Short mmCIF file of C-alpha atoms and ligand atoms in Angstrom, two decimals:
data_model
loop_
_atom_site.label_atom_id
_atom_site.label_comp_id
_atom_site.label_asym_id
_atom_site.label_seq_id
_atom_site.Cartn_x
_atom_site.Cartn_y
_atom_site.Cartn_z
CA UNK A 1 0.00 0.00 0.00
CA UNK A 2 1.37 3.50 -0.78
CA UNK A 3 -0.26 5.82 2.52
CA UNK A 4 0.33 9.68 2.85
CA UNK A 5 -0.66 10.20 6.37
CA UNK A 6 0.02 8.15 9.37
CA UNK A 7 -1.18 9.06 12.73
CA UNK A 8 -0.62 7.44 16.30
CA UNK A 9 -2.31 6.81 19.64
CA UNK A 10 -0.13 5.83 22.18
CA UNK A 11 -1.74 4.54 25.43
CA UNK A 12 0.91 3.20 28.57
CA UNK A 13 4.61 4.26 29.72
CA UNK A 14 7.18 6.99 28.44
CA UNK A 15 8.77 3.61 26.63
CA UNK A 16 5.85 3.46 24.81
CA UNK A 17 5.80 7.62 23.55
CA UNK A 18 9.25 7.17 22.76
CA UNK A 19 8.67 4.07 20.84
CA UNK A 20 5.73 5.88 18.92
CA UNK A 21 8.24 8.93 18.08
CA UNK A 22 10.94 6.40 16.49
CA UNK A 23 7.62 4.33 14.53
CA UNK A 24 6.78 7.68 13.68
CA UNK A 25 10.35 8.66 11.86
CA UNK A 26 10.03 5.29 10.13
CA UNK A 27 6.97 6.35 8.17
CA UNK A 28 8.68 9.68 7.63
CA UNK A 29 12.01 8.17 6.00
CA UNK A 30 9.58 6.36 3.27
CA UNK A 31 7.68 10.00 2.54
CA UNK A 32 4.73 8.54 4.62
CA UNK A 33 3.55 12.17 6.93
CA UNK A 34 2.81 12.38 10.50
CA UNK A 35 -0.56 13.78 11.13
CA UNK A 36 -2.95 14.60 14.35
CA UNK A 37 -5.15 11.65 15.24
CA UNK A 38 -7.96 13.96 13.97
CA UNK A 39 -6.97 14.32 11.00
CA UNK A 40 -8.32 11.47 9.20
CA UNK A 41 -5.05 9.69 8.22
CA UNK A 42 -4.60 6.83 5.81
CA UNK A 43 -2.78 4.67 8.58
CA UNK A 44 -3.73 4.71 11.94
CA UNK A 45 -1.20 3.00 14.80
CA UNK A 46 -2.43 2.27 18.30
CA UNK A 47 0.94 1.73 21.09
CA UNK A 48 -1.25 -0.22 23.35
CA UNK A 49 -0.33 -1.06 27.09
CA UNK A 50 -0.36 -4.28 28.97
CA UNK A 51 -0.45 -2.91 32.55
CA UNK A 52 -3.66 -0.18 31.61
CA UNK A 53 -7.07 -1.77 33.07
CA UNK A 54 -9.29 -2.95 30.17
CA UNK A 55 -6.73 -3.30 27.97
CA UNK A 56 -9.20 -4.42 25.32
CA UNK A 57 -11.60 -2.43 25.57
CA UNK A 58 -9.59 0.72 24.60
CA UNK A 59 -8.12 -0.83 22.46
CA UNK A 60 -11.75 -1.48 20.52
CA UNK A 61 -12.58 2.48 21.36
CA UNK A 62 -9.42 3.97 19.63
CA UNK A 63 -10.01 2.07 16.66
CA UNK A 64 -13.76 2.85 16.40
CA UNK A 65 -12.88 6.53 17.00
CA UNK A 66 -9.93 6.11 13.99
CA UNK A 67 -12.18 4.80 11.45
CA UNK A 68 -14.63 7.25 12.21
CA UNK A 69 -12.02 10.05 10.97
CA UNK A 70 -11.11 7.87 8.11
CA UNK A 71 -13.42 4.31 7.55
CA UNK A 72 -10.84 3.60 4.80
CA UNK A 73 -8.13 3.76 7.26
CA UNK A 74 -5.51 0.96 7.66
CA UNK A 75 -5.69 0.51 11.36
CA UNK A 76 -2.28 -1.32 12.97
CA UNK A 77 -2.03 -2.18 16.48
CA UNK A 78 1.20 -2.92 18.13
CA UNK A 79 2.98 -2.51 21.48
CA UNK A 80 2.47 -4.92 24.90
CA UNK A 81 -1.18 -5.81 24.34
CA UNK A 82 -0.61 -6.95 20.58
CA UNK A 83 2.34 -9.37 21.61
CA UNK A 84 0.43 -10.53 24.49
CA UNK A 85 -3.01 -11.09 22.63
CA UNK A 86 -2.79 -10.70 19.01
CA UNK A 87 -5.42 -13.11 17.89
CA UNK A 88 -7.91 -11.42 20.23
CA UNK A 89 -6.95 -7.84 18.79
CA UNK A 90 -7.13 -9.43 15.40
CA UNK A 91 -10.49 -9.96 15.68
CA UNK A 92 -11.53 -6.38 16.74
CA UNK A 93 -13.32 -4.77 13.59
CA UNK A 94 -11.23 -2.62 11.67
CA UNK A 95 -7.87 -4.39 12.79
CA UNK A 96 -5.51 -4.65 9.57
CA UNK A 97 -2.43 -5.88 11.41
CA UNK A 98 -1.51 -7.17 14.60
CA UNK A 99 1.95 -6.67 15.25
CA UNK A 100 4.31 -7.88 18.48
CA UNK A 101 7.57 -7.35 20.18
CA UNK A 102 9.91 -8.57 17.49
CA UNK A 103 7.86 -6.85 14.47
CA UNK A 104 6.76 -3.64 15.10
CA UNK A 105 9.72 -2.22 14.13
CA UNK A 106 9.60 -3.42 10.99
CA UNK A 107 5.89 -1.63 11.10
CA UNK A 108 6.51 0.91 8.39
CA UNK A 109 8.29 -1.19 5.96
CA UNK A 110 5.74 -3.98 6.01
CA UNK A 111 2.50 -1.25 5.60
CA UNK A 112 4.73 0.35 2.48
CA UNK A 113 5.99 -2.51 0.96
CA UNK A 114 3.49 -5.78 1.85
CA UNK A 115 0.26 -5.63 -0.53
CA UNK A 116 -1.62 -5.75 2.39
CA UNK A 117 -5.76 -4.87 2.25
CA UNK A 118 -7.59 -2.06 3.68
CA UNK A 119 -10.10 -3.89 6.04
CA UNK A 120 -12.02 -1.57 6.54
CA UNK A 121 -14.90 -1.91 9.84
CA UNK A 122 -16.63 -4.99 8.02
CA UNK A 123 -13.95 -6.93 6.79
CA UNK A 124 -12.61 -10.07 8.47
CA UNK A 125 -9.63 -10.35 10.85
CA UNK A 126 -6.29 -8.82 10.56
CA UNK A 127 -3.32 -10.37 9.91
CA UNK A 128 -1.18 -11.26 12.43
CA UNK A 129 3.00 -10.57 12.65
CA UNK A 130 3.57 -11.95 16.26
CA UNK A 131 6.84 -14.26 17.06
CA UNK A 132 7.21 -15.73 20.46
CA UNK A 133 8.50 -13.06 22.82
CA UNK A 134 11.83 -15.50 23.14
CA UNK A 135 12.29 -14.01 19.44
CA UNK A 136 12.51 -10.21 20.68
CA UNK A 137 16.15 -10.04 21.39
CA UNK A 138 17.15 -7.20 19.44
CA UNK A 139 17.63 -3.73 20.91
CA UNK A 140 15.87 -1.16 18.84
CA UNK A 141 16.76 2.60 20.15
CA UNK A 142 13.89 5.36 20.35
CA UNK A 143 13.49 9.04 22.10
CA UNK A 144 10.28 10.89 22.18
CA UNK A 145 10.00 13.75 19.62
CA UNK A 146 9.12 17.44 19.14
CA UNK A 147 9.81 18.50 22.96
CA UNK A 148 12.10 21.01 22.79
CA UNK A 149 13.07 20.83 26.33
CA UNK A 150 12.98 17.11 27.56
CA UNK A 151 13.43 13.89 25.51
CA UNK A 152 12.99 10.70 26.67
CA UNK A 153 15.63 8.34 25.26
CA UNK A 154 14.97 4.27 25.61
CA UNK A 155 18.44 3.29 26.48
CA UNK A 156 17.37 -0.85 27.30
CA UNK A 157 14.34 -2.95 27.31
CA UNK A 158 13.02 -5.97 28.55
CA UNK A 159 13.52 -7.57 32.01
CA UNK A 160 14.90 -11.10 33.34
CA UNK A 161 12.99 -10.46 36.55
CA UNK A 162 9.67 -12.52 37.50
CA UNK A 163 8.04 -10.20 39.48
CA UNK A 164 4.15 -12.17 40.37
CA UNK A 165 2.01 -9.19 39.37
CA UNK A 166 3.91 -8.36 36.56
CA UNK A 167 3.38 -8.89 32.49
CA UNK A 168 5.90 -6.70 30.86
CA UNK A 169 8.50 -9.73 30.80
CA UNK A 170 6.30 -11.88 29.13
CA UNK A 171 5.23 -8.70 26.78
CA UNK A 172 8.37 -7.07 26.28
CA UNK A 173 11.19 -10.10 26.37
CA UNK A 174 14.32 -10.30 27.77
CA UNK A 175 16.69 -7.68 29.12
CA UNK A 176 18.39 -5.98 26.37
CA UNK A 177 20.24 -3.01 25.52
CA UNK A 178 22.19 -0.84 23.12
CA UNK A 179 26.31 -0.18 23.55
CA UNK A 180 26.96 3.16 26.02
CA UNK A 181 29.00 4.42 23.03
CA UNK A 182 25.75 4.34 21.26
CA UNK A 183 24.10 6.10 23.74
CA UNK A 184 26.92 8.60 24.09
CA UNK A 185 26.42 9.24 20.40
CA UNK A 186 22.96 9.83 20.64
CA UNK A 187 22.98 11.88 23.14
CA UNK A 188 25.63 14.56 21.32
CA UNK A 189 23.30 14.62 18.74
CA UNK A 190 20.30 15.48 21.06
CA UNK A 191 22.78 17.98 22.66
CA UNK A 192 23.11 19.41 18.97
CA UNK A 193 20.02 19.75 18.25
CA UNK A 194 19.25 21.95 21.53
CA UNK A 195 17.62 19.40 24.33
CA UNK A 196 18.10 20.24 27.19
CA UNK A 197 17.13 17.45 29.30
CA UNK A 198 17.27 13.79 28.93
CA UNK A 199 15.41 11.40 31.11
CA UNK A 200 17.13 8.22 30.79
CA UNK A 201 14.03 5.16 30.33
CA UNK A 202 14.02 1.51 29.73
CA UNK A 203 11.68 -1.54 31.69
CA UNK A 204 14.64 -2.39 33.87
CA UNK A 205 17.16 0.46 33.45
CA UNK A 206 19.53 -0.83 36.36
CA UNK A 207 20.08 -3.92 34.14
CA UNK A 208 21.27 -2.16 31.51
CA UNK A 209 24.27 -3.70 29.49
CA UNK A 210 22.91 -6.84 28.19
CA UNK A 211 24.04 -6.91 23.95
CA UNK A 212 23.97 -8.82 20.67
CA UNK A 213 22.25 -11.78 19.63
CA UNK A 214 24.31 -14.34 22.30
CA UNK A 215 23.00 -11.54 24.91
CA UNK A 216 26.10 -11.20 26.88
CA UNK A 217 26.41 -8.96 29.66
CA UNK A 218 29.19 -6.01 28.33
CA UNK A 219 28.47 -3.36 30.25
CA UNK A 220 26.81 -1.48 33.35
CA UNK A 221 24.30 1.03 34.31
CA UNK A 222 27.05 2.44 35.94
CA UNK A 223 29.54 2.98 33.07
CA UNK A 224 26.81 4.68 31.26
CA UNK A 225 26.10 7.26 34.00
CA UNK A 226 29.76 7.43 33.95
CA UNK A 227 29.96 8.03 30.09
CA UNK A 228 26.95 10.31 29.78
CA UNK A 229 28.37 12.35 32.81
CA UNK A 230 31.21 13.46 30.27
CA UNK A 231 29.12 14.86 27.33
CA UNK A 232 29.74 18.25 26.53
CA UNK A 233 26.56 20.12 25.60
CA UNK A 234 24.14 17.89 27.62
CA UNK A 235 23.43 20.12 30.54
CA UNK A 236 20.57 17.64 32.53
CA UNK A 237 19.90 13.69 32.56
CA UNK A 238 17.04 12.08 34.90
CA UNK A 239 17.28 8.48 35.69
CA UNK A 240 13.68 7.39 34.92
CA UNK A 241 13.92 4.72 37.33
CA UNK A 242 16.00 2.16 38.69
CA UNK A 243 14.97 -0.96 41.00
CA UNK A 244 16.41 -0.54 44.39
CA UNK A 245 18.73 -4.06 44.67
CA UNK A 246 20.86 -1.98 40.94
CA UNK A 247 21.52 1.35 42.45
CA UNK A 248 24.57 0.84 43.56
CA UNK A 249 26.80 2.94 45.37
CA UNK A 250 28.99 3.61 42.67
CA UNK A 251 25.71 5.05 40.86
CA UNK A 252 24.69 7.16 43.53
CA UNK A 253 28.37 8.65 44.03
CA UNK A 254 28.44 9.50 40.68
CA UNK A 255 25.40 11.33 40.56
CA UNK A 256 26.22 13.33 43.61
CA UNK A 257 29.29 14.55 42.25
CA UNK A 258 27.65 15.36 38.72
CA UNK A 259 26.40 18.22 37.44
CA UNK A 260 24.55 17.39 34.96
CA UNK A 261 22.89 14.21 36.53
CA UNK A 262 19.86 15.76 38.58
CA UNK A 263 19.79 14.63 42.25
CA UNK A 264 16.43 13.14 41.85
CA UNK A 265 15.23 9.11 41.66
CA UNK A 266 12.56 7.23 41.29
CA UNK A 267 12.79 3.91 43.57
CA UNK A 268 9.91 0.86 43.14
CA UNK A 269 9.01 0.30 46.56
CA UNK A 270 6.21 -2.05 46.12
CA UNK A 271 5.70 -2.83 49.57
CA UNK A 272 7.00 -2.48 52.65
CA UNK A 273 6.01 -5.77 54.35
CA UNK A 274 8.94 -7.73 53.33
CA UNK A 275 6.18 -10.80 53.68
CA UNK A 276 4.62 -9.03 50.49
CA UNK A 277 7.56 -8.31 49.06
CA UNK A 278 8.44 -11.87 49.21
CA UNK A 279 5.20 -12.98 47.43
CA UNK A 280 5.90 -10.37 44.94
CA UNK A 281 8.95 -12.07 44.16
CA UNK A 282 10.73 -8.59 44.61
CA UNK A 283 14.64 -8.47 44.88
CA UNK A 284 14.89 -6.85 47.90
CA UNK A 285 13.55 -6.15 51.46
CA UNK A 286 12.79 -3.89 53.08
CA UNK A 287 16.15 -3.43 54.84
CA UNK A 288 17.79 -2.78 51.93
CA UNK A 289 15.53 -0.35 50.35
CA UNK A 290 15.84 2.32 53.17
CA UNK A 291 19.53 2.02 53.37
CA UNK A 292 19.63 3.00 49.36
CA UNK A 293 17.05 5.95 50.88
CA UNK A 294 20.07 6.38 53.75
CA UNK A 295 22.67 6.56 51.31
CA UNK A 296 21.56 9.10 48.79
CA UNK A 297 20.40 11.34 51.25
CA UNK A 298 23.83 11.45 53.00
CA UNK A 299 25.61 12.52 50.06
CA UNK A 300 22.32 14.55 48.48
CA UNK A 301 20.79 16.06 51.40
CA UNK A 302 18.47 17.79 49.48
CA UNK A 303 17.67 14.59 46.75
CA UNK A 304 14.25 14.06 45.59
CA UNK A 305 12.70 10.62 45.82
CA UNK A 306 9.90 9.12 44.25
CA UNK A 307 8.45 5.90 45.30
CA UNK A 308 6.09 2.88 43.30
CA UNK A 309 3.65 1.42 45.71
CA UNK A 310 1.00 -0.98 45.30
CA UNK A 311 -1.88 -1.74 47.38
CA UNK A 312 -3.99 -4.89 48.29
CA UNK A 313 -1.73 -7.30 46.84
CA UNK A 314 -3.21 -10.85 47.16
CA UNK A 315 -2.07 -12.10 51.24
CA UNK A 316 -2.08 -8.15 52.31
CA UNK A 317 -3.60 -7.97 55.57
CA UNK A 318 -4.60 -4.33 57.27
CA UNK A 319 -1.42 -5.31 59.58
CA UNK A 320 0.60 -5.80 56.14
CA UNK A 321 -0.40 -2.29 55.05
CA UNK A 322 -0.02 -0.53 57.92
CA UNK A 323 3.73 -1.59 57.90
CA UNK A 324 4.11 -0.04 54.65
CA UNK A 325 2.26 3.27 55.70
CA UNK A 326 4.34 3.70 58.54
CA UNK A 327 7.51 2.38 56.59
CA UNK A 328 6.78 5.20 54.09
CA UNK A 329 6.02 7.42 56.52
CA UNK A 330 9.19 7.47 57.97
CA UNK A 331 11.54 7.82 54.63
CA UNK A 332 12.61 10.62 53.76
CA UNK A 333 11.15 10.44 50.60
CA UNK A 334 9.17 13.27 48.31
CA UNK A 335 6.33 11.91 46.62
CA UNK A 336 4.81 8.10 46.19
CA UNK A 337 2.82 6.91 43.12
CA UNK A 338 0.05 4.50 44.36
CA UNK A 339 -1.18 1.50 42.22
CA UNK A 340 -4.24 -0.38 43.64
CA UNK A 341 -3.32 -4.40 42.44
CA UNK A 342 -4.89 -5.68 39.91
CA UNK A 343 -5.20 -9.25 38.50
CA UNK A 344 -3.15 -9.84 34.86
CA UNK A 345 -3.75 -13.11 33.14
CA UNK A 346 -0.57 -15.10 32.85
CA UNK A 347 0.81 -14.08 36.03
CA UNK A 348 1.39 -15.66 39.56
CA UNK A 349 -0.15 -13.23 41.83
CA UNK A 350 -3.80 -14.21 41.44
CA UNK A 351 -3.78 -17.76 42.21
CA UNK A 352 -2.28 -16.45 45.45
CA UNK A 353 -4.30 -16.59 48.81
CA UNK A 354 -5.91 -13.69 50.45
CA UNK A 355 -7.84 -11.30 47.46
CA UNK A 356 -8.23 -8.11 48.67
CA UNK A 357 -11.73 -6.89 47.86
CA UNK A 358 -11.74 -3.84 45.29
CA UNK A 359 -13.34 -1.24 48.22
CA UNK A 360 -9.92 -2.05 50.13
CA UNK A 361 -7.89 -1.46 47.26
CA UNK A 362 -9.05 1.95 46.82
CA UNK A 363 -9.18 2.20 50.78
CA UNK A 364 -5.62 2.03 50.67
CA UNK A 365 -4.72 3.76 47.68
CA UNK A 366 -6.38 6.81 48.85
CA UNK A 367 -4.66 6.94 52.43
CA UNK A 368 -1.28 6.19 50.78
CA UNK A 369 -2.23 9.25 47.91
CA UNK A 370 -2.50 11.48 51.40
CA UNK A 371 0.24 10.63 52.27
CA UNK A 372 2.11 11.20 49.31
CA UNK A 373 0.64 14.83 49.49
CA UNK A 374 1.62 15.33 53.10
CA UNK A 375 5.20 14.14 52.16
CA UNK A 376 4.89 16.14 48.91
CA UNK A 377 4.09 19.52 50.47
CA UNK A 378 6.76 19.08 53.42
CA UNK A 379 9.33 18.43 50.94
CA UNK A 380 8.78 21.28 49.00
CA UNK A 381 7.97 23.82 52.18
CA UNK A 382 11.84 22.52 52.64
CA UNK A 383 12.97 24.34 49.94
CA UNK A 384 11.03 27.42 50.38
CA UNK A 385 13.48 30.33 49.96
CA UNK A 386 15.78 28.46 47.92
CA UNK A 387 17.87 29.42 45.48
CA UNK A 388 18.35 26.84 42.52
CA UNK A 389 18.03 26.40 38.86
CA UNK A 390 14.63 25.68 36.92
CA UNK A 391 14.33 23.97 33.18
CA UNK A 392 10.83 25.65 31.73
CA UNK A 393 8.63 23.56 29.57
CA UNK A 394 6.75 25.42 26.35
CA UNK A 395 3.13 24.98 27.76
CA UNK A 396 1.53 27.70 29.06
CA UNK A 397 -1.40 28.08 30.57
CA UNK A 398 -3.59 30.80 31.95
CA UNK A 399 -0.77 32.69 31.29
CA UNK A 400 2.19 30.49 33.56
CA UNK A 401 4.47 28.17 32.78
CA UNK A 402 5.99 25.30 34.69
CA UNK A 403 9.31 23.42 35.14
CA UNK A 404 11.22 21.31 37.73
CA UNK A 405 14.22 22.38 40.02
CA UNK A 406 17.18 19.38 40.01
CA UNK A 407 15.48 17.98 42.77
CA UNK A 408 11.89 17.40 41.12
CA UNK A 409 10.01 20.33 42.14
CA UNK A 410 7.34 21.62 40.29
CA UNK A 411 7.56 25.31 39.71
CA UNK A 412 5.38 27.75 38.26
CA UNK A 413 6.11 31.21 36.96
CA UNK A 414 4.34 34.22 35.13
CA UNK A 415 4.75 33.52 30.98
CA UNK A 416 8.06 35.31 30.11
CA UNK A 417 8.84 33.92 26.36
CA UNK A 418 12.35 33.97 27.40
CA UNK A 419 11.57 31.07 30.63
CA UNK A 420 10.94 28.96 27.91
CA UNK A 421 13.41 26.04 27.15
CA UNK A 422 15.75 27.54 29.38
CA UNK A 423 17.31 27.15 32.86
CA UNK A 424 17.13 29.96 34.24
CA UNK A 425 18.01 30.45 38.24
CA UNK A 426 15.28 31.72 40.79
CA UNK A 427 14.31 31.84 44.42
CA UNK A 428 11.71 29.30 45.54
CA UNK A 429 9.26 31.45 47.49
CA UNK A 430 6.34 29.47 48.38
CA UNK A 431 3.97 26.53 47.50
CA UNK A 432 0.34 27.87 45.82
CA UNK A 433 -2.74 26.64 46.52
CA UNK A 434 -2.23 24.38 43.48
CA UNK A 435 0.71 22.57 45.68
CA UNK A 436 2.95 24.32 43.03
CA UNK A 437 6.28 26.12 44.27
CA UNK A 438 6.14 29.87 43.31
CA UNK A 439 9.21 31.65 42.33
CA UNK A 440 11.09 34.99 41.93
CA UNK A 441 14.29 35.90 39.79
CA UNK A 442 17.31 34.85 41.93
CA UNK A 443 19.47 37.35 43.68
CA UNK A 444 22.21 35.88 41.10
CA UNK A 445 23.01 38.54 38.48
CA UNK A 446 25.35 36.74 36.11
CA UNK A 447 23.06 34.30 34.39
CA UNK A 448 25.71 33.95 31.35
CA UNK A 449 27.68 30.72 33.17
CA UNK A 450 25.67 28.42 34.82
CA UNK A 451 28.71 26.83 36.19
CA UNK A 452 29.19 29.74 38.30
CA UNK A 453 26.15 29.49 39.69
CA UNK A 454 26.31 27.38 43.36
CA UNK A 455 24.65 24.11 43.08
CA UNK A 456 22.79 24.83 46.13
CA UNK A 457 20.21 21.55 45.24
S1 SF4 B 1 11.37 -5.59 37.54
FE1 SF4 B 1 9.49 -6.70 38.03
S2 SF4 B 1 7.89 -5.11 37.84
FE2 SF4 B 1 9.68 -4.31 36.76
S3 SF4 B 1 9.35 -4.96 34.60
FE3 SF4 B 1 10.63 -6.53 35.59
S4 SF4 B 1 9.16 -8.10 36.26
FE4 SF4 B 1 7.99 -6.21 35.85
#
């Protein structure tokens, strides 16, 4: 088939965006162009999600609502879902292709080169390019597109772990990554081409360093924090997030003394009943997940910490909870994100004893979510009167725009078109009724070398 117009909806993780963004540039290097979902295109691609409730059943919506804007539209559906169920979302009217793990990045050239149908909404089932997920062991690179201040850049994929509640192993493959000199590459470009910010992303980014076909171990998260923490030009990196048993003290030491690595991370807690944790077939205890808390704080006093919970895992008693409340409670940690559990087919955790009804679940989440506030708004009333450096994003609204200190603070400002895309330095003041941190222009004069500026976050 010979399209004009592609368009995407991308449902799930930042992996996922950045994914889209790379299928995206595929289509463009064969003169295929990216348009708004709206827009009626002449090839629609859904990114779905495995770990999104009712999977399916957004699925079906996005591709009723595409072939309403086009009902000649080619409609391809790839990402988690698709490798995990592809004769299910074959079957969904409209489908024209099914593609999994080890395909989708051949997505463009099979839609331009393959004679393949339009289905249209009556036709019969799509076809189907889905290998066993043992068959994804390439590493295919991809960075989110168009943001003029942050990029995302997929550095590895996969995961060798077994967590019980998890699917993305079975939906994503193994562990696998690219070489840190491609990264390094990468990244000068990015630098280049005026990004300012790079948030480092992958399923299991701690693992990273897994290569090639034979998939041998190379390298180490650590060597590329190492390598990255050398680019000229790249003035901020985030790591997305990193499971507590990888971040090893080499990591954290590296990020203290870096300037350009933000003193910010985003831990998976889980639980903190190491009972639960143990069901969950987690890699660590509890133990060892507040001394990684201990140890960045000592040499990052003013670190910002983000935290994965989720509540009413199968066996988790109100005793079981309450020892992750008060666990949490007690970190000094900046904000949580709280997942109620929920069942996935093809996974351990619900054959487990001891379901948690639903009205618990949401008991919990919404205790643990006030929390996360409380620990939220102390964190920031920390910083009030600061004096740091803020990276401004392009949206504005109601006339303000909003960026994050090093340390993960949200900060709002009046619109200035020269905040935008830059790092400019400021004085926290106070947090807004909107739990946003309010700002003023810093005492600090000389805003032509950054490096002069004091790190003071
Ligand atoms: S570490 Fe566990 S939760 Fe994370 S992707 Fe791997 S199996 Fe899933």
């Amino acid at each position: 088939m010979t399209p004009q117009t592609v368009a995407f909806y991308t449902l799930g993780c930042k992996l996922n965006f950045s994914e889209s963004s790379a299928l995206g540039r595929q289509f463009e290097e064969r003169g295929v162009r990216r348009v708004e979902f709206e827009q009626g295109a002449d090839v629609y691609v859904v990114n779905t999600c495995s770990v999104t409730d009712h999977a399916d059943r957004k699925c079906r919506r996005v591709v009723q609502q595409a072939l309403k804007h086009n009902p000649n539209a080619f409609v391809a559906i790839v990402g988690c879902y698709a490798q995990l169920k592809p004769q299910e979302i074959a079957n969904i009217p409209g489908v024209g292709a099914v593609l999994g793990a080890a395909e989708k990045f051949r997505l463009a050239e099979i839609l331009t080169e393959l004679e393949l149908p339009t289905p249209g909404a009556a036709a019969g089932p799509g076809r189907v390019f889905a290998s066993p997920i043992s068959e994804a062991h390439e590493f295919h690179p991809a960075q989110s597109l168009g943001e003029r201040t942050r990029t995302f850049l997929k550095v590895q994929d996969g995961c060798d772990y077994s967590c019980s509640f998890c699917t993305i192993p079975l939906a994503r493959g193994a562990s696998r990554s690219g070489s840190v000199a491609s990264v390094v590459e990468r990244v000068e470009k990015l630098a280049a081409q005026g990004v300012q910010e790079i948030v480092l992303t992958g399923v299991n980014l701690g693992d990273f360093g897994v290569q090639g076909p034979e998939r041998e171990r190379r390298e180490n998260f650590t060597q590329l924090v190492e390598a990255l923490d050398q680019v000229e030009g790249m003035r901020r990196y985030r790591i997305s997030s990193c499971e507590p048993n990888l971040l090893t003290d080499e990591i954290i030491r590296t990020v203290a003394a870096s300037r350009r690595f933000m003193p910010h991370f985003h831990l998976p807690l889980q639980s903190g009943s190491d009972k639960i944790l143990g069901l969950m077939r987690r890699r660590y205890r509890r133990a060892l997940y507040a001394d990684r808390v201990a140890r960045i704080k000592e040499l990052m006093p003013h670190a910002g910490i983000g935290v994965d919970v989720i509540v009413g895992f199968p066996g988790e008693t109100e005793a079981d909870f309450l020892e992750t409340y008060q666990f949490l409670n007690e970190l000094a940690i900046s904000y949580l994100h709280v997942f109620p559990y929920s069942e996935r087919a093809n996974t351990l955790a619900p054959t487990l004893p001891g379901r948690v009804p639903e009205r618990v679940r949401t008991e919990r989440t919404t205790q643990l979510r006030s929390l996360s506030e409380k620990k939220k708004r102390a964190f920031y009333e920390q910083h009030a009167d600061f004096e740091t450096e803020v990276l401004f994003e392009d949206d504005v609204t109601d006339g303000r725009v909003e960026g994050y200190t090093p340390n993960y603070i949200r900060v709002a400002a009046k619109y200035d078109p020269l905040l935008v895309g830059e790092i400019r330095p400021l004085r926290l003041t106070q947090v807004n009724a909107l739990g946003l941190m309010e700002a003023e222009e810093a005492g600090i004069t000389d805003y032509a070398d950054f490096n002069r500026i004091p790190r003071i976050l």
